[in-house]
CSV table of C-alpha atoms in Angstrom, one decimal:
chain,number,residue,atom,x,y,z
A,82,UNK,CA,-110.8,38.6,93.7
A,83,UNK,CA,-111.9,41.6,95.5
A,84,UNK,CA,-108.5,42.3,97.1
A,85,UNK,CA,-106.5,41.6,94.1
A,86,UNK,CA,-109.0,44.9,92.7
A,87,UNK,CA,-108.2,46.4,95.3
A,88,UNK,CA,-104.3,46.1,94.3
A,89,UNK,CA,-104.9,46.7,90.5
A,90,UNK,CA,-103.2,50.1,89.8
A,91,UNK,CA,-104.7,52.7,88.5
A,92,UNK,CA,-103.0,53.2,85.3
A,93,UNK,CA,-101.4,50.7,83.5
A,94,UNK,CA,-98.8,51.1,80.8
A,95,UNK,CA,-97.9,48.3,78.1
A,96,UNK,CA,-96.3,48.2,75.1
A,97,UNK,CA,-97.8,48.8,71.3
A,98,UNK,CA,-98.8,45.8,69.6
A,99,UNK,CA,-98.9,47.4,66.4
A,100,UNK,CA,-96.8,51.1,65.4
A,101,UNK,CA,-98.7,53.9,64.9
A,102,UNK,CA,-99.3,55.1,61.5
A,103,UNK,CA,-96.1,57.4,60.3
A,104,UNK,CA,-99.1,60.7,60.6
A,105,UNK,CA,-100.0,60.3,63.9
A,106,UNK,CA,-96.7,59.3,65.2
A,107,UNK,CA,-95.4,62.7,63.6
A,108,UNK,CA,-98.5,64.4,65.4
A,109,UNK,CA,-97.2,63.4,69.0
A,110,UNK,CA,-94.1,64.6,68.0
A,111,UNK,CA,-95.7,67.7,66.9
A,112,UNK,CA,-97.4,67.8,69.9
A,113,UNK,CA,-94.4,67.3,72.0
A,114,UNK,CA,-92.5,70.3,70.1
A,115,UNK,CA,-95.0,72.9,70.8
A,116,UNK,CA,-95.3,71.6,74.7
A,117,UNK,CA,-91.6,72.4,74.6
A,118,UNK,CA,-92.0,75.8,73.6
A,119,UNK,CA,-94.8,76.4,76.1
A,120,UNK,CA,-92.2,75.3,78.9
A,121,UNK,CA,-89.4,77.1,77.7
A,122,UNK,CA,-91.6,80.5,77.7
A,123,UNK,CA,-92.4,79.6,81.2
A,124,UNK,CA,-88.5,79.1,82.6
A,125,UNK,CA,-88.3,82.1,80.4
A,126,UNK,CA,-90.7,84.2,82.4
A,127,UNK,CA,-89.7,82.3,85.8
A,128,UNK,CA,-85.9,82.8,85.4
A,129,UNK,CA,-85.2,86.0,83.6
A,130,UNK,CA,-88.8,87.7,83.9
A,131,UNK,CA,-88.6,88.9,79.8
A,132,UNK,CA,-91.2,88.2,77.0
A,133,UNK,CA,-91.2,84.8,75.7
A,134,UNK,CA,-92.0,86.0,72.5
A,135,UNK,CA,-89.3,88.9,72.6
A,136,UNK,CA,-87.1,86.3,73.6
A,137,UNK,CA,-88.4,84.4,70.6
A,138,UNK,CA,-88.3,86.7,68.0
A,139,UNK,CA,-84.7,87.7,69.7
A,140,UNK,CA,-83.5,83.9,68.3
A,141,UNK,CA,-85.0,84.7,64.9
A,142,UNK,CA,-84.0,87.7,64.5
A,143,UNK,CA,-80.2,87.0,66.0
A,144,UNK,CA,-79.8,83.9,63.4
A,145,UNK,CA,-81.6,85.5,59.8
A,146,UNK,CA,-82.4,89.0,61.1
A,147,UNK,CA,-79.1,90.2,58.2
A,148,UNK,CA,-77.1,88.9,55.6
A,149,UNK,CA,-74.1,87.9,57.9
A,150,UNK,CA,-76.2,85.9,60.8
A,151,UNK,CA,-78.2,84.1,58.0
A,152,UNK,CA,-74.7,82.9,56.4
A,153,UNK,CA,-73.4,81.9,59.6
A,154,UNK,CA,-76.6,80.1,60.4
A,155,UNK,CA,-76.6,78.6,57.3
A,156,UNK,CA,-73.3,77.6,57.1
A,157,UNK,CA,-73.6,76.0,60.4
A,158,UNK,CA,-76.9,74.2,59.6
A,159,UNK,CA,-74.9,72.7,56.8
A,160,UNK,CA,-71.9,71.6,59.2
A,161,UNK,CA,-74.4,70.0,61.2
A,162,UNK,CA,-76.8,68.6,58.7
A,163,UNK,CA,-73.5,66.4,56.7
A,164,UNK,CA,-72.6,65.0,60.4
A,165,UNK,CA,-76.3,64.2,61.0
A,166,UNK,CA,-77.0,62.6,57.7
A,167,UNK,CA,-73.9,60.4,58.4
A,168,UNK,CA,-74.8,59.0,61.1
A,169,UNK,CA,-78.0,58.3,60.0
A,170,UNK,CA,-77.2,54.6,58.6
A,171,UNK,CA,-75.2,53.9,61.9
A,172,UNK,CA,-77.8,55.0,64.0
A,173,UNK,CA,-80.2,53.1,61.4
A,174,UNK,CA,-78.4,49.8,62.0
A,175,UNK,CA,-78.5,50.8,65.9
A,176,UNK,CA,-74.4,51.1,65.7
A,177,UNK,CA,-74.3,53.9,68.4
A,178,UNK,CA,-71.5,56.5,66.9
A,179,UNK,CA,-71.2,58.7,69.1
A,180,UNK,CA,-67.9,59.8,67.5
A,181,UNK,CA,-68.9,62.2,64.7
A,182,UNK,CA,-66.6,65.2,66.4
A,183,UNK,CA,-63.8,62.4,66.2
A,184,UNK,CA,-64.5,61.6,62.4
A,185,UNK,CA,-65.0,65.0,61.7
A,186,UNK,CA,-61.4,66.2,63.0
A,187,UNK,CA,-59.9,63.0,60.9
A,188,UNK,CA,-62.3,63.9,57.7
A,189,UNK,CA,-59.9,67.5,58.1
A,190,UNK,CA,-56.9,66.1,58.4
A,191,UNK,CA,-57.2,64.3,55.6
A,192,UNK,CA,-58.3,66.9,53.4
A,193,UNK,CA,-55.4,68.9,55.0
A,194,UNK,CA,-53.0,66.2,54.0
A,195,UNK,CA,-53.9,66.8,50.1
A,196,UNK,CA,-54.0,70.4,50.3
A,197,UNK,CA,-50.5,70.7,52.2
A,198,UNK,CA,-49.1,68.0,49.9
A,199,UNK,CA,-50.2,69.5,46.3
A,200,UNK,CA,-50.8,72.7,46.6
A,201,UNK,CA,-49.9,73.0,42.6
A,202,UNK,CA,-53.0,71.2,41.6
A,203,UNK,CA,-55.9,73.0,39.9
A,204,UNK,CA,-58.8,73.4,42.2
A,205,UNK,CA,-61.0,71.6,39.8
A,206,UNK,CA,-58.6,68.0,40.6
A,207,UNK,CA,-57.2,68.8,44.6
A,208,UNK,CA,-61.0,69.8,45.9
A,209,UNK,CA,-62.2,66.4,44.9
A,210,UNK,CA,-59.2,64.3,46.2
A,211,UNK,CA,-59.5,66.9,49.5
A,212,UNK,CA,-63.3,65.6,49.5
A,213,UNK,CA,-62.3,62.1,48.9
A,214,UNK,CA,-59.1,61.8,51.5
A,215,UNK,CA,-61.9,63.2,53.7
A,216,UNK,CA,-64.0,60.7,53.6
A,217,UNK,CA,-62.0,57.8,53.4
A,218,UNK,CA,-59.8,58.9,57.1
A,219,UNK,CA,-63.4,59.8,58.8
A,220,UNK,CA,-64.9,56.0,57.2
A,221,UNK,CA,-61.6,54.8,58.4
A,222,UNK,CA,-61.8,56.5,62.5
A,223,UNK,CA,-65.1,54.8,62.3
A,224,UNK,CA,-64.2,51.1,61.3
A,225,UNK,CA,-61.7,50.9,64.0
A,226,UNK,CA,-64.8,51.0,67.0
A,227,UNK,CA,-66.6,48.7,64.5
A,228,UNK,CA,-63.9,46.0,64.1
A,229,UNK,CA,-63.2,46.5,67.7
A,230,UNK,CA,-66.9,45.7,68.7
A,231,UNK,CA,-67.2,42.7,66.3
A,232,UNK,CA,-63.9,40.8,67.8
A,233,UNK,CA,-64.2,41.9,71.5
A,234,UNK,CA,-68.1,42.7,71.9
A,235,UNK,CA,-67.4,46.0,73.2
A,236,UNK,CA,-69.9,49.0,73.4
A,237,UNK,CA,-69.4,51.0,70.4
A,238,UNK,CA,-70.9,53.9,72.3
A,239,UNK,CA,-68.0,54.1,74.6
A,240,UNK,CA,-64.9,53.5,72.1
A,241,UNK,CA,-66.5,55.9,69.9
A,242,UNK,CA,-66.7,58.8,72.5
A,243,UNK,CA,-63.3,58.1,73.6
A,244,UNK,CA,-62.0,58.5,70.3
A,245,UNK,CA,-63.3,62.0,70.1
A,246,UNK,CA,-60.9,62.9,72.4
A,247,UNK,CA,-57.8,61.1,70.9
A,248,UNK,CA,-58.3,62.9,67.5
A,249,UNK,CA,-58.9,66.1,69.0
A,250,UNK,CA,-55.5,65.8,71.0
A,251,UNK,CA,-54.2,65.1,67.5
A,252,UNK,CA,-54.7,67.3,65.7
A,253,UNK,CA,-53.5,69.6,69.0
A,254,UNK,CA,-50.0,68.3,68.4
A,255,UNK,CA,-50.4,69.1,64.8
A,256,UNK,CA,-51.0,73.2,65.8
A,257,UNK,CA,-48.3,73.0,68.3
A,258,UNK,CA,-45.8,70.9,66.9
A,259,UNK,CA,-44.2,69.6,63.2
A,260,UNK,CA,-47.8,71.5,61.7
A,261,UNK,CA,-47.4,74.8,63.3
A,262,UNK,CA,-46.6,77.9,61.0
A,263,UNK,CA,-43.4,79.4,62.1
A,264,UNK,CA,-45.0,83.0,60.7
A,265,UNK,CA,-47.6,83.0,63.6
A,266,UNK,CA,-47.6,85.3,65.6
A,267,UNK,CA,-49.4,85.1,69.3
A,268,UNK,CA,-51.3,81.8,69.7
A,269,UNK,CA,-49.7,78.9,67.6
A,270,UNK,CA,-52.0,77.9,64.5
A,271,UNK,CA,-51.8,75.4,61.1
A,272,UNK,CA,-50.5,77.9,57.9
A,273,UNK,CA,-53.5,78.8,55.8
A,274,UNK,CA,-54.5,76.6,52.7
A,275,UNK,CA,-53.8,77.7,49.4
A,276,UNK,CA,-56.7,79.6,47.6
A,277,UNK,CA,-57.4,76.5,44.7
A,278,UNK,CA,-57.9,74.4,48.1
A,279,UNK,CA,-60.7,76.8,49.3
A,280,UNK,CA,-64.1,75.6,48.1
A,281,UNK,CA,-65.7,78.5,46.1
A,282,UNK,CA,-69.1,80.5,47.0
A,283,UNK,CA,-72.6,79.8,44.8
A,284,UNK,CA,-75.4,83.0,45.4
A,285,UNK,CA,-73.2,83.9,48.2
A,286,UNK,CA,-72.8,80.3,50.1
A,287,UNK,CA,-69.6,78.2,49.9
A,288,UNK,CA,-70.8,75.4,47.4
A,289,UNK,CA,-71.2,72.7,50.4
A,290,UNK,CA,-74.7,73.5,50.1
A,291,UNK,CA,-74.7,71.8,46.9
A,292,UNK,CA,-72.9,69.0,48.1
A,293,UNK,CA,-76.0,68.7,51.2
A,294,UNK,CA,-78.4,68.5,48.9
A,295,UNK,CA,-76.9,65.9,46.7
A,296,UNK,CA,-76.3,64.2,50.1
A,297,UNK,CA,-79.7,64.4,51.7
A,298,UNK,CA,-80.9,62.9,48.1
A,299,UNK,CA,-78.6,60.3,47.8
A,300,UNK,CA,-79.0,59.0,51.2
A,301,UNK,CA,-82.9,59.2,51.1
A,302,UNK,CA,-82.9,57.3,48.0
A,303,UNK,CA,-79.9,54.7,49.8
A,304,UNK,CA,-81.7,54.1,53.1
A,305,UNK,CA,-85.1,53.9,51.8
A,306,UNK,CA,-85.4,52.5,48.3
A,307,UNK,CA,-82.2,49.9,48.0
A,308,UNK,CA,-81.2,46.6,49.4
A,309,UNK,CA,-78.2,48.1,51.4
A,310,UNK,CA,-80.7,50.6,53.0
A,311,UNK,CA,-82.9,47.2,53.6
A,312,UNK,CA,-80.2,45.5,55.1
A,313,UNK,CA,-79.2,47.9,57.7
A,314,UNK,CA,-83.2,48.2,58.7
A,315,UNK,CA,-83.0,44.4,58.9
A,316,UNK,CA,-79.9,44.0,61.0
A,317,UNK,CA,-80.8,47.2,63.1
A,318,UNK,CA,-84.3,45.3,64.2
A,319,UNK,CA,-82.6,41.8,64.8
A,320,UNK,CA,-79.0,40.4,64.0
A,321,UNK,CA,-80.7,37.2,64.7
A,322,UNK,CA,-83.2,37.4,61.9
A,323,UNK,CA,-80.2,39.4,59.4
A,324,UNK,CA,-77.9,36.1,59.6
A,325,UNK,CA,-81.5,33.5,59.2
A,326,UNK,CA,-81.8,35.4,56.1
A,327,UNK,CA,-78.5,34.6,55.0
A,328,UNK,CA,-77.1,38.5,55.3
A,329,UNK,CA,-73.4,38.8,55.7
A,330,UNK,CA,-73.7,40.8,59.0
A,331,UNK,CA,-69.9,41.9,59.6
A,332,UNK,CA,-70.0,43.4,55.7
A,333,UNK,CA,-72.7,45.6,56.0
A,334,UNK,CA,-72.0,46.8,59.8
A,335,UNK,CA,-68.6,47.8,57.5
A,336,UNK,CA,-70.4,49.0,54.7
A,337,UNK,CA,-72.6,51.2,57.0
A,338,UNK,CA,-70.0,52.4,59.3
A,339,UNK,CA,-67.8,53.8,56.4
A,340,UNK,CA,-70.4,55.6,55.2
A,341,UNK,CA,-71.0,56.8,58.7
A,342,UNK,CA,-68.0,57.7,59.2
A,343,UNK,CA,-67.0,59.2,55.7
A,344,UNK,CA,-69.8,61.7,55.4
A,345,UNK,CA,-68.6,62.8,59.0
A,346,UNK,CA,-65.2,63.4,57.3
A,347,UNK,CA,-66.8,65.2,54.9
A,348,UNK,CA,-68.3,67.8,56.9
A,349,UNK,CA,-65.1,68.2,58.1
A,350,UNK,CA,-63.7,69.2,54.9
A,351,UNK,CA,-66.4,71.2,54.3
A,352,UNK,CA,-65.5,73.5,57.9
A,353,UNK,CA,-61.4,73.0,57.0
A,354,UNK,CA,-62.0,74.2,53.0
A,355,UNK,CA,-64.5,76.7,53.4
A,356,UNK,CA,-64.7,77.8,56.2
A,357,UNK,CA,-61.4,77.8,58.5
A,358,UNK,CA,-59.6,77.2,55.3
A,359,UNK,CA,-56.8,75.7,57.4
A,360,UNK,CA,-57.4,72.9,60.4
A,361,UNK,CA,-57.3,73.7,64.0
A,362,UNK,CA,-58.5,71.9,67.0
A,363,UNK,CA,-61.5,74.6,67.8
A,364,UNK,CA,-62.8,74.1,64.2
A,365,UNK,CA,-66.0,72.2,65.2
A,366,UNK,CA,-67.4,74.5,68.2
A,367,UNK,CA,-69.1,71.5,69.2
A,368,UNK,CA,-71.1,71.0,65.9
A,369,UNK,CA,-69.8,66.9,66.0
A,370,UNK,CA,-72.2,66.4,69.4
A,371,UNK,CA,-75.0,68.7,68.7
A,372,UNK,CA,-75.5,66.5,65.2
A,373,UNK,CA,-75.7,63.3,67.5
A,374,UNK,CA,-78.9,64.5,68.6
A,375,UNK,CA,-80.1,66.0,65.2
A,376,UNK,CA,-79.8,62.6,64.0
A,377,UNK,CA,-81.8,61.0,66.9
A,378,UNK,CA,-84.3,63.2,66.9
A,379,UNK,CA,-84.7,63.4,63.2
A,380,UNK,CA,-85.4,59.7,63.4
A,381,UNK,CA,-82.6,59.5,60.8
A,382,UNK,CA,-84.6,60.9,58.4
A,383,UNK,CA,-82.3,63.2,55.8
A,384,UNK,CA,-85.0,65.3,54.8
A,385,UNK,CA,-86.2,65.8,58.6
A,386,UNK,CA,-82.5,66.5,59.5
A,387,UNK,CA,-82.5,69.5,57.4
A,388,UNK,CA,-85.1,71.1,59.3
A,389,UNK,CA,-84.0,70.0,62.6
A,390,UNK,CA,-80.4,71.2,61.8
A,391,UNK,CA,-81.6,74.4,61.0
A,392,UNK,CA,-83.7,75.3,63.8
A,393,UNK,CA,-80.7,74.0,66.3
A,394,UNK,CA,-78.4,76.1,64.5
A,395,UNK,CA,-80.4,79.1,64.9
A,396,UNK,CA,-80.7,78.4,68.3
A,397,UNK,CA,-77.0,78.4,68.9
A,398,UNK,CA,-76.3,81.8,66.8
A,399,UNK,CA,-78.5,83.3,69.1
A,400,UNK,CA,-76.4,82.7,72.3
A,401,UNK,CA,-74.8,86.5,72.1
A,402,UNK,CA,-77.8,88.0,71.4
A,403,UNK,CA,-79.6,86.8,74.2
A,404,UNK,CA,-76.6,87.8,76.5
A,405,UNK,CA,-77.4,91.4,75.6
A,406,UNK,CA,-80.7,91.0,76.9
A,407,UNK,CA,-79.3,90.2,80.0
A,408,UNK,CA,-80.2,86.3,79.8
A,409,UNK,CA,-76.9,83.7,80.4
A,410,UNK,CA,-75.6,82.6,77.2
A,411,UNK,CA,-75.9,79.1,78.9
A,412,UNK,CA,-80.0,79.7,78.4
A,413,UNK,CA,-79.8,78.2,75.1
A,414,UNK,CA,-78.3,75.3,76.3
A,415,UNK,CA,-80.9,75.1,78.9
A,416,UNK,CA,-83.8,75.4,76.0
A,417,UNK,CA,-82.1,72.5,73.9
A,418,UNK,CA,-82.5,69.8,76.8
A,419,UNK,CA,-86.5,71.0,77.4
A,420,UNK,CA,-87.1,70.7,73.5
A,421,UNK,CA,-84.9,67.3,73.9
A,422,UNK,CA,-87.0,66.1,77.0
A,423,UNK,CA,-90.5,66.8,75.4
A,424,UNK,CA,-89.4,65.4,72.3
A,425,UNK,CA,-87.7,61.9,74.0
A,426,UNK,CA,-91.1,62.2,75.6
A,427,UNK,CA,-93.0,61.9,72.7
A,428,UNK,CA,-91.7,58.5,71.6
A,429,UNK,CA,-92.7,56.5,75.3
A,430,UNK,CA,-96.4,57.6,73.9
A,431,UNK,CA,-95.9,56.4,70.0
A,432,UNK,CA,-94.5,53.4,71.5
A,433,UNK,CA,-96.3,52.4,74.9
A,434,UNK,CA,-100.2,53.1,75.2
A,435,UNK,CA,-101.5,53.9,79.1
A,436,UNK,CA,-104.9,52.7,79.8
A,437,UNK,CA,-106.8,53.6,83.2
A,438,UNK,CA,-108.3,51.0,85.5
A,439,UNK,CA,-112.1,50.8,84.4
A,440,UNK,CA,-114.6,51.4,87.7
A,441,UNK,CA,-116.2,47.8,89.1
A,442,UNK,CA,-119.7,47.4,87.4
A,443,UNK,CA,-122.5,47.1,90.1
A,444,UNK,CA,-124.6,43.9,90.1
């Protein structure tokens, strides 16, 4: 006995029998967000050897400090936020889609499609079908990975990654080849779309941001409060228990991955309308990736993912700011994987408890 003591380690880590309840959970991960800032103000001061806080209010001030960086934010935060709210019921069912950049590009084509092929049509008609071509191409780039994972068992994770890269290349040969506007001058680009193609501005935004919020509703109300949201829960948790309750498995993996993949498309009719208001294969500066993590570390929450899109994308209009400073553009980069880190962080201690080996009682 005594020698097995003498083994025992002192701390021991084992899993929760029960979750946490949803406020303390949300402390930790509190916690873990302002531990995060405390070590980014230290490789702050140890790398660059400049005032956390001016650095700080540098990010602020570089994303809302005027009317111009607060729009780009903003409109940013809303590229982001559609992605992250799509993949939401993937990640919900644990369907890894790593592909939102992918289903983005295909959500503009699509919406390119309609806007190059009736260009006549009243903006009140074509903006819809735009919306609508949008989602059903970036629903479609998303079953494909599914249906591939259901026959062959493959890892969704990989196949959608790779097919990032395929529609990327895509719409590439679009700029360069049959899509590219013979009046371009220099570097070879997609004409511009007409201006009934071009979503309009409310108070000053393009009128996605009406379109996020009916989103962010919508999907709280779908995931939460309906059977479909139920049934992803269910079959995220356990396939084994989804089929013993008599679910149809391979229908809602479809159902959910359409909708993944849709709303992805969305967004990127959103960038293509409003913003570009053409298509080109730079269009997504990387948006498609950076929402993968929103989501995660949103818990796929919509209402979460707001703010978390919104603090991320001040974070990245503040890259050319902080260069003037004299700190790497890269540094932002840098600050995203500690606020990742101490976040990941977080959830080992909402979902493992650590105990310490108790001292041997004398007598």
């Amino acid at each position: 006995m005594e020698h097995k003591k003498a083994h025992e380690p002192l701390l021991r880590m084992a899993k929760r029998g029960t979750a946490l309840p949803g406020w303390k959970a949300w402390g930790i991960r509190l916690i873990g967000f302002l531990l995060s800032l405390v070590a980014c103000a230290l490789l702050i001061v140890s790398v660059v050897h400049i005032s956390p806080l001016k650095v700080y209010g540098t990010i602020i001030n570089a994303a809302l400090g005027d009317k111009t960086s607060a729009w780009v934010t903003t409109r940013d935060a809303m590229t982001m936020l559609c992605i992250a709210v799509g993949l939401a019921p993937a990640f919900k069912m644990k369907f890894w889609n790593i592909g939102a950049e992918g289903q983005f590009y295909m959500g503009a084509f699509g919406a390119a499609l309609i806007a190059f092929g009736f260009p006549d049509l009243p903006a009140l008609l074509l903006l819809p079908l735009m919306g609508l071509c949008a989602f059903v191409f970036g629903g479609i780039w998303a079953l494909i990975p599914a249906l591939i994972k259901a026959k062959f068992t493959t890892s969704e994770t990989l196949v959608t990654l790779m097919m990032n890269y395929i529609a990327i290349s895509f719409i590439s040969y679009l700029q360069y080849g049959p899509w590219k506007d013979p009046e371009s001058l220099g570097a070879a680009k997609i004409a511009r779309f007409s201006d009934n193609a071009i979503l309009p501005k409310v108070f000053g935004i393009h009128a996605g941001w009406i379109i996020m919020l009916a989103l962010v509703v919508v999907m709280t109300i779908l995931l939460k409060y309906t059977k479909l949201g139920y049934q992803i829960d269910v079959l995220g948790e356990s396939e084994t228990t989804a089929r013993y309750a008599g679910m149809n498995t391979l229908k809602i993996m479809i159902i959910a991955v359409l909708l993944s993949g849709g709303l992805c498309g969305v967004a990127g009719f959103m960038q293509a309308s409003a913003v570009e208001k053409s298509i080109t294969d730079q269009m997504s500066g990387g948006l498609g990736f950076t929402a993968v993590i929103t989501a995660w570390l949103a818990k796929r929450k919509p209402p979460v993912i707001v703010v978390v899109s919104f603090a991320f994308s001040m974070l990245l209009q503040s890259g050319k700011a902080l260069q003037v400073m004299g700190i790497p553009s890269s540094i932002t980069e840098v600050l995203q994987g500690v606020i990742i880190f101490f976040v990941l962080g977080s959830e080992f201690f909402i979902n493992y408890k650590i105990s310490f080996r108790k001292a041997d009682k004398e007598g």
